[in-house]
Amino acid sequence: MLKFFSRQERTRNLILVVFAIIMAVSLVIFYAPGRNSASATPATNTEVLARVGSDDVTVGDLQLIKDSYMQMFGGQISLAQLGGDKRFLDGLIRDRVIAQEAARLGLAASDAEVADKIRKQFKDASGKFVGFDRYKESVVSRYGSIERFERQIRDQVAAEKLQAFVTAGVRVSETEVQDDYKRKNSSFQLVYVPVTAAKLAEKIQPSEEELRAYFDQHKTEYRILESQKKVRYLFIDQAKAGEKLQISDDDLRAAYDSLAPDKKQAGVRVQQIVFKVARPDLDPQVRAKAETLLTQLRGASGGSPVTEEAFATAAKGNSEDPATAKGGGWLPVPFKRDPNKANELYDRMMDMQEGEMSDVVKFGTNYYILRRGPSVPKTFEAAKPELLASQRNSRAYAVAAQLAARAETRLKETKDFQKVAQELAAEANMAPAQMVKETPYIKPGDDVPEIGSNQKFEEAIAPLENPNDVGVRTGVRNGFAIPMLLDKREPRIPEYEEVRDKIAQALKQERAKSQLEQRANELATSAASAGDLKTAAEKMGLEAKTEEAYKIGAPLGEAGTGPAADDAIYALKEGEVTRPAVRIGDNWVVIGAIKRTEADLAEFAKQRDQLMQTALSALRNQVFDDYITAVQARMQREGRITINKEVLAKVSEDEPAAAPPRRAPRIPGQQ
């Protein structure tokens, strides 16, 4: 069981991140303001992407998930950075497996259960169902059809019932939970010495003869399989080109006037009443207190929006947040939704009408009642810095692009970089020497100095075959580049001198890696105690580092962390050194415990119920996950899960992919 806790601890952060993304995506889907029908309607392509038992997973289902991610990240993170379409599809397939397994066991959701869940999710401020028309409008605009949305609700209910059934017999003992608490909350003052290949390699100095011998033995590994090109390019710095631009207040005023109404808002004012839960066992009482006050406020309003005066009076008399209570519950600054970072507590305010109150909301360990106040306009003066930066950036791009176009034309005419740089330097706001740059010999995929790995730059130089061929202008980091080919080398085995530095580094690393474990254990043996470890490390040319309040599971500085390190550290008594040395990844580390402080079991007693519940939930999730994985594997063996690879390839061909949530995004409950 303790091994389970250890594994669960290391996967918990990933699970929480994935869950947070699921919920954030869901919030975006349901609550995103001002979306037109074109952007809100998910893909309706019914082409079959996969078949799971009797169910089809369509291209439209996949596109809905991907659209949700694009909306969530606002285009700032490409889907390609997060994974692939296949991983999205895996999540959708898993959903269908769960739904079918629930049906097989007689645990499918009934119509009454689905209707009850929908009524609870779609409530107005008074707690009543919003009505079919509003429900239909919201669901169709986000999911394309009521049928698709209600299928997801049905699957969600079935999944909850199946998980409850599968994990009904799961239990955790107090001893196991207490042992896990002690492991996580004992702290250590450590001294540790990373023994890395990079550190040992610094002291290895192979002779020239050894380097040449190594090259002779490995020269085919350094074969250059693609043509290399040496390129000179003229660089136009976008930021420098924009520095000379003068943008008048009239231009900024015009830009301000053209902003969409939601962009002219500084946010909305929010009032809150906070009920703090001092101990887990008091949670039901605190919630009941909050619910009672909410009922009183709604009853006093007679169904109308609650006035700020009435809410302020209630806040002053009941809120346990002194910072806001004395001011009538008002947050000190207006709240504005950040499209790049979901706020699970206050985001709901943006979708409520002035005077509306939320239900009782639990966030963290506290309960909240929230009231939306008036919108706060963003004045021209407040918006001016943002407008200036935006206008300067957009105009700088246009100026730099225009200069790059002229530079391209002149370079093709003259082939003379110095002359063209002199002609355009003043307008580019750059010195001619800053504009003319050269690359080393490069091939596709190489990291080009000052440009990086840039596909557009590679495409621009790809057609250049003869010296003095000039390519088209292309966008690069911070501006534009116009390339010209200087020289080209065909694929070949390079000469020793070309790769000498690489050879030296490879040989040093190879020798260092072969010595790592031996050197680390020599260090561990030479240190009689933790107090001696620093001196022993210095004698070997290694550096000792310290951690003052280390807890199991945290990274040990640059050494990192791992199960072996966790076990070794937890087993240390004061003054002891790990023997043998501990391997973390490709490196080794020797660790000494200067001081050990055991976990406070009195604090465990206070948190016992919550810790027991958390451990039980984690174990149930793991058991359910293992169960569904086994069911899915069985269905695959039986041929009941098939993927149309041709359709998947076609879907993935022209757009970046992303890593999906474990399951398809769900619409969260409304206020």
XYZ file of C-alpha atoms in Angstrom:
671
model
C 0.000 0.000 0.000
C 2.832 2.408 0.796
C 4.143 1.803 -2.695
C 0.775 2.904 -3.982
C 0.971 6.138 -1.997
C 4.446 6.772 -3.344
C 3.271 6.230 -6.903
C 0.165 8.292 -6.338
C 2.181 11.221 -4.975
C 4.312 11.316 -8.091
C 1.298 11.232 -10.410
C -0.960 13.525 -8.401
C 0.357 16.758 -9.915
C -0.204 15.434 -13.441
C -3.727 14.326 -12.558
C -4.520 17.714 -11.021
C -3.135 19.567 -14.041
C -5.192 17.451 -16.432
C -8.316 17.906 -14.278
C -7.723 21.660 -14.071
C -7.431 21.839 -17.838
C -10.634 19.819 -18.247
C -12.533 22.177 -15.969
C -10.979 25.292 -17.449
C -11.819 24.135 -20.954
C -15.352 23.403 -19.824
C -15.689 26.885 -18.335
C -14.501 28.404 -21.568
C -16.948 26.334 -23.595
C -19.943 27.228 -21.495
C -19.223 30.672 -20.134
C -17.164 32.353 -22.862
C -18.869 35.702 -23.515
C -19.534 37.308 -26.837
C -18.941 34.288 -29.007
C -20.758 34.270 -32.321
C -22.413 31.223 -33.709
C -19.611 30.496 -36.136
C -17.023 30.186 -33.419
C -19.271 28.525 -30.835
C -20.682 25.737 -33.002
C -18.499 22.603 -32.849
C -17.668 20.587 -35.943
C -20.544 18.384 -37.111
C -18.525 16.040 -39.306
C -20.021 12.560 -38.861
C -17.218 10.672 -40.618
C -16.331 7.681 -38.426
C -12.901 7.965 -36.844
C -13.145 4.939 -34.554
C -15.632 2.276 -33.569
C -15.967 1.126 -29.964
C -18.341 -1.782 -29.649
C -21.580 -0.480 -31.117
C -20.623 3.205 -30.819
C -18.941 5.480 -33.337
C -16.439 8.199 -32.523
C -16.662 10.820 -35.245
C -14.379 13.502 -36.635
C -16.834 16.000 -35.156
C -16.342 14.556 -31.672
C -12.585 14.961 -32.022
C -12.862 18.461 -33.459
C -15.014 19.592 -30.534
C -12.265 18.687 -28.080
C -9.609 20.419 -30.171
C -11.730 23.547 -30.554
C -12.130 23.632 -26.786
C -8.380 23.601 -26.308
C -7.852 26.362 -28.861
C -10.426 28.501 -27.047
C -8.844 27.697 -23.695
C -5.305 28.657 -24.646
C -6.245 31.564 -26.892
C -3.760 30.450 -29.541
C -0.803 31.101 -27.224
C 0.043 27.408 -26.989
C -0.142 25.364 -30.171
C -1.823 21.997 -30.080
C 1.402 20.559 -31.465
C 3.132 21.520 -28.222
C 0.729 19.379 -26.194
C 0.650 16.047 -28.001
C -1.246 14.504 -30.905
C -4.677 13.760 -32.345
C -4.191 10.098 -31.436
C -4.110 11.028 -27.752
C -7.319 13.028 -28.096
C -8.886 10.003 -29.739
C -7.703 7.739 -26.908
C -9.642 9.884 -24.441
C -12.830 9.663 -26.519
C -12.449 5.898 -26.908
C -12.014 5.548 -23.166
C -15.274 7.433 -22.618
C -17.129 4.964 -24.838
C -15.515 1.985 -23.063
C -16.718 3.297 -19.696
C -20.251 3.918 -20.991
C -20.527 0.435 -22.503
C -19.117 -1.289 -19.427
C -21.643 0.550 -17.271
C -24.467 -0.577 -19.569
C -23.191 -4.189 -19.492
C -23.422 -4.177 -15.711
C -26.866 -2.568 -15.674
C -25.510 0.779 -14.475
C -26.510 2.960 -17.418
C -28.030 6.329 -16.534
C -31.818 6.538 -16.560
C -33.712 9.381 -18.226
C -34.742 10.608 -14.787
C -31.116 10.744 -13.582
C -30.040 12.669 -16.673
C -32.924 15.116 -16.338
C -32.173 15.661 -12.646
C -28.489 16.399 -13.350
C -29.383 18.855 -16.118
C -31.893 20.668 -13.887
C -29.242 21.025 -11.189
C -26.688 22.378 -13.624
C -28.942 24.853 -15.375
C -30.372 26.879 -12.508
C -31.008 30.594 -12.355
C -30.196 32.836 -9.381
C -33.345 31.698 -7.577
C -32.389 28.043 -7.877
C -35.012 27.191 -10.530
C -34.414 25.522 -13.910
C -33.587 28.197 -16.507
C -36.222 26.893 -18.907
C -35.969 24.769 -22.034
C -35.396 27.626 -24.463
C -32.384 29.019 -22.607
C -31.078 25.515 -21.991
C -31.376 24.645 -25.678
C -29.727 27.867 -26.802
C -26.724 27.340 -24.504
C -26.225 23.687 -25.360
C -26.717 23.906 -29.120
C -24.373 26.900 -29.458
C -21.588 25.043 -27.664
C -22.162 21.394 -28.562
C -24.006 21.476 -31.853
C -26.989 19.548 -30.604
C -28.911 18.671 -27.471
C -28.383 14.989 -28.275
C -24.590 15.289 -28.160
C -24.635 17.187 -24.872
C -27.148 14.882 -23.203
C -25.124 11.862 -24.280
C -22.170 13.301 -22.425
C -24.321 13.899 -19.334
C -25.628 10.329 -19.612
C -22.053 9.023 -19.904
C -20.976 11.113 -16.936
C -23.739 9.740 -14.712
C -22.978 6.196 -15.867
C -19.266 6.673 -15.169
C -20.008 7.869 -11.639
C -22.236 4.856 -11.006
C -19.692 2.445 -12.485
C -16.851 3.877 -10.421
C -18.951 3.650 -7.255
C -19.739 -0.003 -8.068
C -16.163 -1.002 -8.938
C -14.615 0.703 -5.925
C -17.281 -0.079 -3.337
C -15.004 -2.495 -1.505
C -11.875 -0.324 -1.570
C -10.566 0.556 1.873
C -7.474 2.179 3.363
C -6.202 1.612 6.886
C -5.333 4.392 9.300
C -1.865 2.893 9.740
C -1.150 3.180 6.032
C -2.390 6.751 5.878
C -0.409 7.701 8.981
C 2.756 6.113 7.581
C 2.290 8.041 4.369
C 1.741 11.265 6.349
C 4.929 10.671 8.347
C 6.889 10.021 5.165
C 5.661 13.198 3.480
C 5.920 15.494 6.496
C 9.192 14.488 8.101
C 11.808 17.092 7.211
C 15.551 16.848 6.762
C 18.537 19.139 6.750
C 20.639 17.537 4.019
C 24.040 17.855 2.450
C 24.323 16.196 -0.953
C 26.849 15.855 -3.751
C 25.677 15.311 -7.351
C 28.130 13.179 -9.319
C 27.385 13.961 -12.963
C 29.039 13.069 -16.236
C 29.324 16.744 -17.092
C 31.241 17.432 -13.875
C 33.614 14.490 -14.298
C 34.090 15.273 -17.994
C 35.576 18.640 -17.086
C 38.597 16.871 -15.597
C 39.126 14.460 -18.482
C 41.648 15.692 -21.050
C 42.118 13.154 -23.861
C 45.221 13.481 -26.035
C 45.120 14.403 -29.702
C 46.038 10.834 -30.593
C 43.119 9.511 -28.516
C 40.727 11.919 -30.206
C 41.865 10.900 -33.692
C 41.614 7.231 -32.785
C 38.076 7.772 -31.468
C 37.159 9.577 -34.700
C 38.548 6.761 -36.832
C 36.414 4.265 -34.907
C 33.226 6.362 -35.034
C 33.547 8.504 -38.154
C 30.432 7.055 -39.793
C 28.397 8.282 -36.811
C 29.327 11.817 -37.810
C 28.302 11.364 -41.439
C 26.473 14.442 -42.737
C 23.463 13.100 -44.638
C 22.123 16.387 -46.010
C 23.609 19.309 -47.859
C 24.984 22.086 -45.684
C 24.678 25.723 -46.633
C 26.508 28.779 -45.431
C 24.222 31.803 -45.655
C 24.595 35.554 -45.342
C 21.397 37.425 -44.556
C 20.184 40.979 -44.099
C 18.277 41.387 -40.845
C 15.528 43.952 -40.181
C 14.797 44.279 -36.452
C 11.059 44.871 -36.004
C 11.371 46.493 -32.564
C 14.065 48.937 -33.693
C 12.067 49.849 -36.781
C 9.120 50.649 -34.512
C 11.059 52.815 -32.062
C 10.960 55.816 -34.405
C 7.223 55.596 -34.987
C 5.163 58.478 -33.650
C 1.647 57.547 -32.607
C -0.624 60.447 -31.773
C -3.309 60.583 -29.108
C -5.827 60.936 -31.926
C -4.697 57.589 -33.331
C -4.902 56.009 -29.888
C -8.326 57.539 -29.305
C -9.532 56.091 -32.615
C -8.188 52.680 -31.615
C -9.917 52.969 -28.255
C -13.230 53.919 -29.891
C -13.023 50.868 -32.158
C -12.572 48.426 -29.273
C -15.345 45.912 -28.670
C -17.491 46.770 -25.627
C -16.010 43.969 -23.525
C -12.514 45.324 -24.200
C -13.531 48.656 -22.685
C -14.290 47.089 -19.338
C -11.834 47.100 -16.457
C -13.905 44.311 -14.925
C -16.868 43.980 -12.585
C -17.168 44.796 -8.913
C -17.737 41.800 -6.691
C -19.032 41.444 -3.141
C -18.385 38.347 -1.108
C -19.278 36.751 2.194
C -16.697 34.240 3.382
C -17.266 31.392 5.848
C -14.058 29.749 7.027
C -13.872 26.075 7.971
C -11.536 25.852 10.946
C -11.540 22.046 11.080
C -12.761 19.350 8.674
C -15.333 18.091 11.190
C -16.977 21.559 11.203
C -17.559 21.581 7.447
C -21.265 20.563 7.547
C -22.063 23.210 10.170
C -20.311 25.966 8.226
C -22.070 25.021 5.003
C -25.444 24.974 6.764
C -24.738 28.450 8.145
C -23.911 29.737 4.671
C -27.012 28.133 3.137
C -29.210 29.682 5.843
C -27.846 33.177 5.171
C -28.267 32.724 1.415
C -31.916 31.734 1.920
C -32.475 34.802 4.085
C -30.937 37.130 1.493
C -32.976 35.657 -1.350
C -36.129 35.738 0.732
C -35.599 39.384 1.672
C -35.169 40.336 -1.991
C -38.513 38.833 -2.949
C -37.051 37.319 -6.115
C -35.435 40.579 -7.221
C -31.673 41.104 -7.427
C -30.183 41.625 -3.984
C -29.194 45.225 -3.341
C -25.599 46.058 -2.547
C -26.738 47.620 0.749
C -28.480 44.442 1.910
C -25.535 42.292 0.898
C -23.071 44.725 2.531
C -24.980 44.553 5.810
C -24.900 40.755 5.694
C -21.194 40.780 4.876
C -20.325 43.083 7.759
C -22.222 40.879 10.196
C -21.283 37.438 8.888
C -18.200 37.391 6.655
C -15.087 35.951 8.241
C -12.735 37.700 5.827
C -11.820 40.893 7.713
C -10.126 42.451 4.673
C -13.423 42.642 2.759
C -16.071 42.382 5.472
C -15.503 45.880 6.859
C -16.051 47.328 3.378
C -19.351 45.561 2.822
C -17.765 42.514 1.186
C -16.362 44.408 -1.817
C -13.187 43.063 -3.396
C -10.570 45.839 -3.430
C -10.278 45.909 -7.246
C -12.647 45.007 -10.094
C -12.442 41.410 -11.271
C -11.718 40.668 -14.934
C -11.579 37.225 -16.472
C -8.158 36.170 -17.728
C -8.608 34.001 -20.856
C -5.250 32.345 -20.161
C -5.875 31.475 -16.534
C -9.173 30.233 -15.199
C -10.316 31.522 -11.805
C -12.624 28.847 -10.458
C -14.090 31.138 -7.819
C -14.726 34.486 -9.503
C -15.040 33.656 -13.233
C -18.735 32.950 -12.700
C -19.300 36.646 -11.938
C -18.717 37.580 -15.578
C -21.791 35.608 -16.666
C -24.217 36.945 -14.055
C -26.384 40.025 -14.118
C -25.795 42.933 -11.764
C -27.325 42.150 -8.381
C -27.379 38.363 -8.931
C -25.963 36.125 -6.224
C -24.244 32.788 -6.595
C -25.234 29.679 -4.733
C -23.036 28.746 -1.802
C -19.675 27.953 -3.397
C -16.937 25.882 -1.791
C -13.442 26.954 -2.795
C -10.450 25.519 -1.013
C -11.582 24.939 2.560
C -13.928 27.952 2.692
C -17.497 28.655 1.617
C -18.479 31.783 -0.331
C -21.585 33.689 -1.285
C -20.821 36.054 -4.169
C -22.759 38.985 -5.596
C -22.055 40.704 -8.874
C -21.878 44.457 -8.716
C -21.738 46.970 -11.583
C -19.355 46.783 -14.520
C -16.393 49.140 -14.274
C -15.498 50.897 -17.533
C -11.878 51.155 -18.618
C -11.155 54.795 -19.387
C -9.086 55.907 -22.333
C -6.265 56.929 -20.021
C -6.257 53.519 -18.340
C -6.251 51.754 -21.704
C -3.652 54.053 -23.259
C -0.482 52.064 -22.354
C -1.943 48.871 -23.806
C -3.158 50.685 -26.901
C 0.225 52.310 -27.443
C 2.055 48.988 -27.188
C -0.427 47.316 -29.517
C -0.342 50.100 -32.104
C 3.435 50.356 -32.028
C 3.821 46.617 -32.419
C 1.390 46.312 -35.326
C 2.820 49.329 -37.141
C 6.382 48.210 -36.502
C 5.577 44.921 -38.181
C 4.241 46.711 -41.233
C 7.266 49.039 -41.409
C 9.726 46.162 -40.990
C 7.911 44.072 -43.615
C 8.003 46.978 -46.078
C 11.719 47.540 -45.481
C 12.381 43.808 -45.903
C 10.544 43.829 -49.243
C 12.715 46.699 -50.474
C 15.845 44.982 -49.179
C 14.933 41.799 -51.045
C 14.519 43.716 -54.296
C 17.792 45.620 -53.904
C 19.782 42.511 -52.927
C 18.557 40.662 -55.990
C 19.656 43.632 -58.079
C 23.040 44.329 -56.463
C 24.102 41.175 -54.528
C 25.845 43.754 -52.288
C 24.858 43.471 -48.615
C 26.936 46.406 -47.425
C 25.442 48.739 -49.998
C 21.852 47.738 -49.235
C 22.475 47.964 -45.490
C 23.835 51.491 -45.915
C 20.774 52.493 -47.937
C 18.237 51.222 -45.404
C 20.047 51.642 -42.086
C 18.492 54.997 -41.182
C 14.930 53.817 -41.841
C 15.587 50.552 -40.026
C 17.010 52.497 -37.061
C 20.025 50.154 -37.113
C 23.730 50.378 -37.822
C 24.702 48.660 -41.109
C 26.931 46.239 -39.167
C 23.899 45.141 -37.128
C 21.994 44.293 -40.283
C 24.467 41.978 -42.038
C 24.789 38.517 -40.482
C 26.146 35.095 -41.467
C 25.389 31.546 -40.445
C 27.839 28.663 -40.099
C 27.289 25.695 -42.398
C 23.773 24.541 -41.556
C 21.298 21.879 -42.586
C 17.539 21.496 -41.953
C 16.777 21.153 -38.259
C 19.931 22.897 -37.058
C 19.741 25.563 -34.382
C 20.905 28.689 -36.246
C 22.639 31.354 -34.115
C 20.234 34.269 -33.350
C 17.451 32.564 -35.319
C 17.019 29.175 -33.696
C 15.357 26.237 -35.387
C 13.101 28.035 -37.844
C 11.131 26.184 -40.499
C 10.354 29.345 -42.474
C 14.035 30.264 -42.677
C 14.819 26.721 -43.824
C 12.147 27.014 -46.516
C 13.607 30.346 -47.645
C 17.106 28.919 -48.156
C 16.002 25.542 -49.558
C 15.771 26.774 -53.209
C 19.200 28.438 -53.052
C 21.588 26.177 -54.974
C 24.296 28.475 -56.345
C 26.467 31.087 -54.613
C 24.886 34.571 -54.668
C 21.348 33.163 -55.063
C 19.061 35.481 -53.043
C 16.007 34.110 -51.294
C 12.706 35.693 -50.365
C 12.262 37.701 -47.186
C 11.026 35.600 -44.306
C 9.935 36.163 -40.736
C 12.498 35.164 -38.120
C 12.913 35.809 -34.412
C 12.360 39.555 -33.765
C 12.116 40.599 -37.389
C 12.774 39.672 -41.027
C 15.705 38.075 -42.869
C 16.653 38.113 -46.567
C 19.143 35.264 -47.196
C 21.824 34.781 -49.849
C 23.778 31.548 -50.383
C 27.541 31.847 -49.868
C 28.597 28.204 -50.152
C 27.211 24.684 -50.198
C 28.666 21.373 -49.050
C 27.258 18.068 -50.258
C 26.553 15.107 -47.910
C 29.793 13.489 -46.769
C 31.862 12.129 -43.921
C 33.431 15.269 -42.449
C 37.119 15.803 -41.897
C 38.438 15.348 -38.370
C 39.001 19.092 -37.899
C 35.333 19.870 -38.664
C 34.038 17.741 -35.826
C 36.972 17.803 -33.399
C 34.989 19.618 -30.702
C 32.126 17.125 -30.980
C 34.597 14.233 -30.835
C 36.234 15.632 -27.701
C 32.893 16.131 -25.984
C 31.673 12.653 -26.898
C 34.857 10.961 -25.696
C 34.837 12.893 -22.415
C 31.190 12.034 -21.793
C 31.748 8.371 -22.603
C 34.637 8.077 -20.184
C 32.861 10.110 -17.521
C 29.753 7.939 -17.668
C 31.831 4.807 -17.224
C 33.320 6.273 -14.038
C 30.153 7.709 -12.463
C 29.023 4.892 -10.201
C 32.572 4.063 -9.086
C 33.401 7.685 -8.232
C 30.082 8.211 -6.417
C 30.610 5.137 -4.244
C 34.207 6.167 -3.541
C 32.822 9.450 -2.220
C 30.154 7.709 -0.111
C 32.762 5.411 1.416
C 35.258 8.190 2.125
C 32.757 10.267 4.164
C 32.531 8.872 7.682
C 29.458 11.003 8.447
C 27.215 13.647 6.948
C 29.425 16.322 8.481
C 32.439 14.953 6.582
C 30.713 14.814 3.189
C 31.511 18.368 2.083
C 35.234 17.979 2.803
C 35.350 14.609 1.062
C 33.619 16.072 -2.005
C 36.082 18.974 -2.226
C 39.020 16.554 -2.200
C 37.526 14.845 -5.249
C 36.852 18.131 -7.045
C 33.097 17.881 -6.510
C 30.702 20.411 -5.017
C 28.499 19.745 -1.989
C 25.115 21.457 -1.735
C 22.605 21.789 1.089
C 18.843 21.626 1.624
C 17.594 23.139 4.879
C 14.022 21.803 5.131
C 13.766 18.995 2.614
C 10.668 16.802 2.398
C 10.329 13.511 0.587
C 9.192 13.836 -3.030
C 10.616 17.300 -3.630
C 13.464 17.738 -6.145
C 16.851 17.620 -4.477
C 18.154 20.751 -6.177
C 19.831 20.029 -9.510
C 20.050 16.330 -8.612
C 16.291 15.908 -9.105
C 14.299 13.165 -7.437
C 13.215 9.577 -7.837
C 11.824 6.614 -5.886
C 15.297 5.335 -4.987
C 16.325 8.732 -3.629
C 13.086 9.059 -1.651
C 13.572 5.671 -0.014
C 17.250 6.294 0.730
C 16.643 9.706 2.308
C 13.722 8.550 4.445
C 15.862 5.702 5.781
C 18.647 8.062 6.915
C 19.213 8.798 10.570
C 20.963 11.957 11.705
C 24.623 11.900 10.723
C 24.275 9.033 8.229
C 25.342 9.040 4.572
C 23.728 7.017 1.806
C 25.769 3.902 1.108
C 25.876 2.939 -1.676
C 25.373 6.148 -3.665
C 21.904 6.714 -5.136
C 21.166 6.815 -8.855
C 18.789 9.505 -10.112
C 18.265 9.354 -13.850
C 21.653 9.249 -15.572
C 23.520 10.659 -12.575
C 24.459 9.605 -9.059
C 24.202 11.462 -5.775
C 25.608 10.957 -2.283
C 23.350 12.304 0.484
C 23.943 12.946 4.166
C 21.386 13.822 6.866
C 22.606 16.614 9.139
C 19.300 16.763 11.008
C 16.017 14.853 10.899
C 12.693 16.188 12.245
C 9.833 13.699 12.478
C 6.324 14.588 11.348
C 3.971 16.054 13.963
C 1.423 13.325 14.683
C -0.724 15.769 16.655
C -1.266 17.609 13.389
C -2.078 14.295 11.731
C -4.807 13.732 14.304
C -6.369 17.090 13.384
C -6.346 16.246 9.681
C -7.082 12.545 10.059
C -10.567 12.471 8.526
C -9.586 14.610 5.555
C -6.408 12.617 4.949
C -8.289 9.327 5.156
C -10.836 10.581 2.638
C -8.145 11.908 0.290
C -6.263 8.623 0.425
C -9.448 6.658 -0.148
C -10.405 8.817 -3.142
C -6.931 8.446 -4.628
C -6.979 4.682 -4.231
C -10.481 4.425 -5.689
C -9.386 6.488 -8.696
C -6.393 4.218 -9.223
C -8.458 1.054 -8.886
C -11.052 2.383 -11.314
C -8.363 3.458 -13.765
C -6.784 -0.011 -13.659
C -10.204 -1.614 -14.106
C -11.077 0.439 -17.200
C -7.612 -0.144 -18.661
C -8.184 -3.883 -18.337
C -11.661 -3.658 -19.906
C -10.295 -1.640 -22.817
C -7.451 -4.119 -23.345
C -9.973 -6.981 -23.448
C -12.123 -5.163 -26.003
C -9.068 -4.537 -28.156
C -8.100 -8.208 -28.053
C -11.647 -9.111 -29.105
C -11.480 -6.699 -32.027
C -14.237 -4.498 -30.621
C -12.158 -1.330 -30.820
C -11.040 -0.252 -34.281
C -9.484 3.002 -35.496
C -9.794 4.269 -39.059
C -6.145 5.203 -39.515
C -6.738 6.774 -42.924
C -9.318 9.176 -41.508
C -7.097 9.939 -38.517
C -4.163 10.691 -40.816
C -6.345 12.966 -42.927
C -7.599 14.840 -39.860
C -4.070 15.304 -38.526
C -2.473 16.221 -41.837
C -3.127 19.948 -41.962
C -3.362 21.043 -38.358
C -1.321 20.777 -35.141
C -2.271 18.175 -32.594
C -2.753 18.380 -28.852
C -2.833 16.165 -25.818
C -6.415 15.613 -24.659
C -7.886 15.417 -21.221
C -8.421 11.926 -19.897
C -12.035 12.296 -20.850
C -13.965 14.671 -23.055
C -14.610 18.106 -21.493
C -17.759 18.358 -19.400
C -19.948 21.382 -18.942
C -19.672 22.341 -15.261
C -22.733 23.118 -13.178
C -24.153 26.597 -13.306
C -24.675 28.870 -10.319
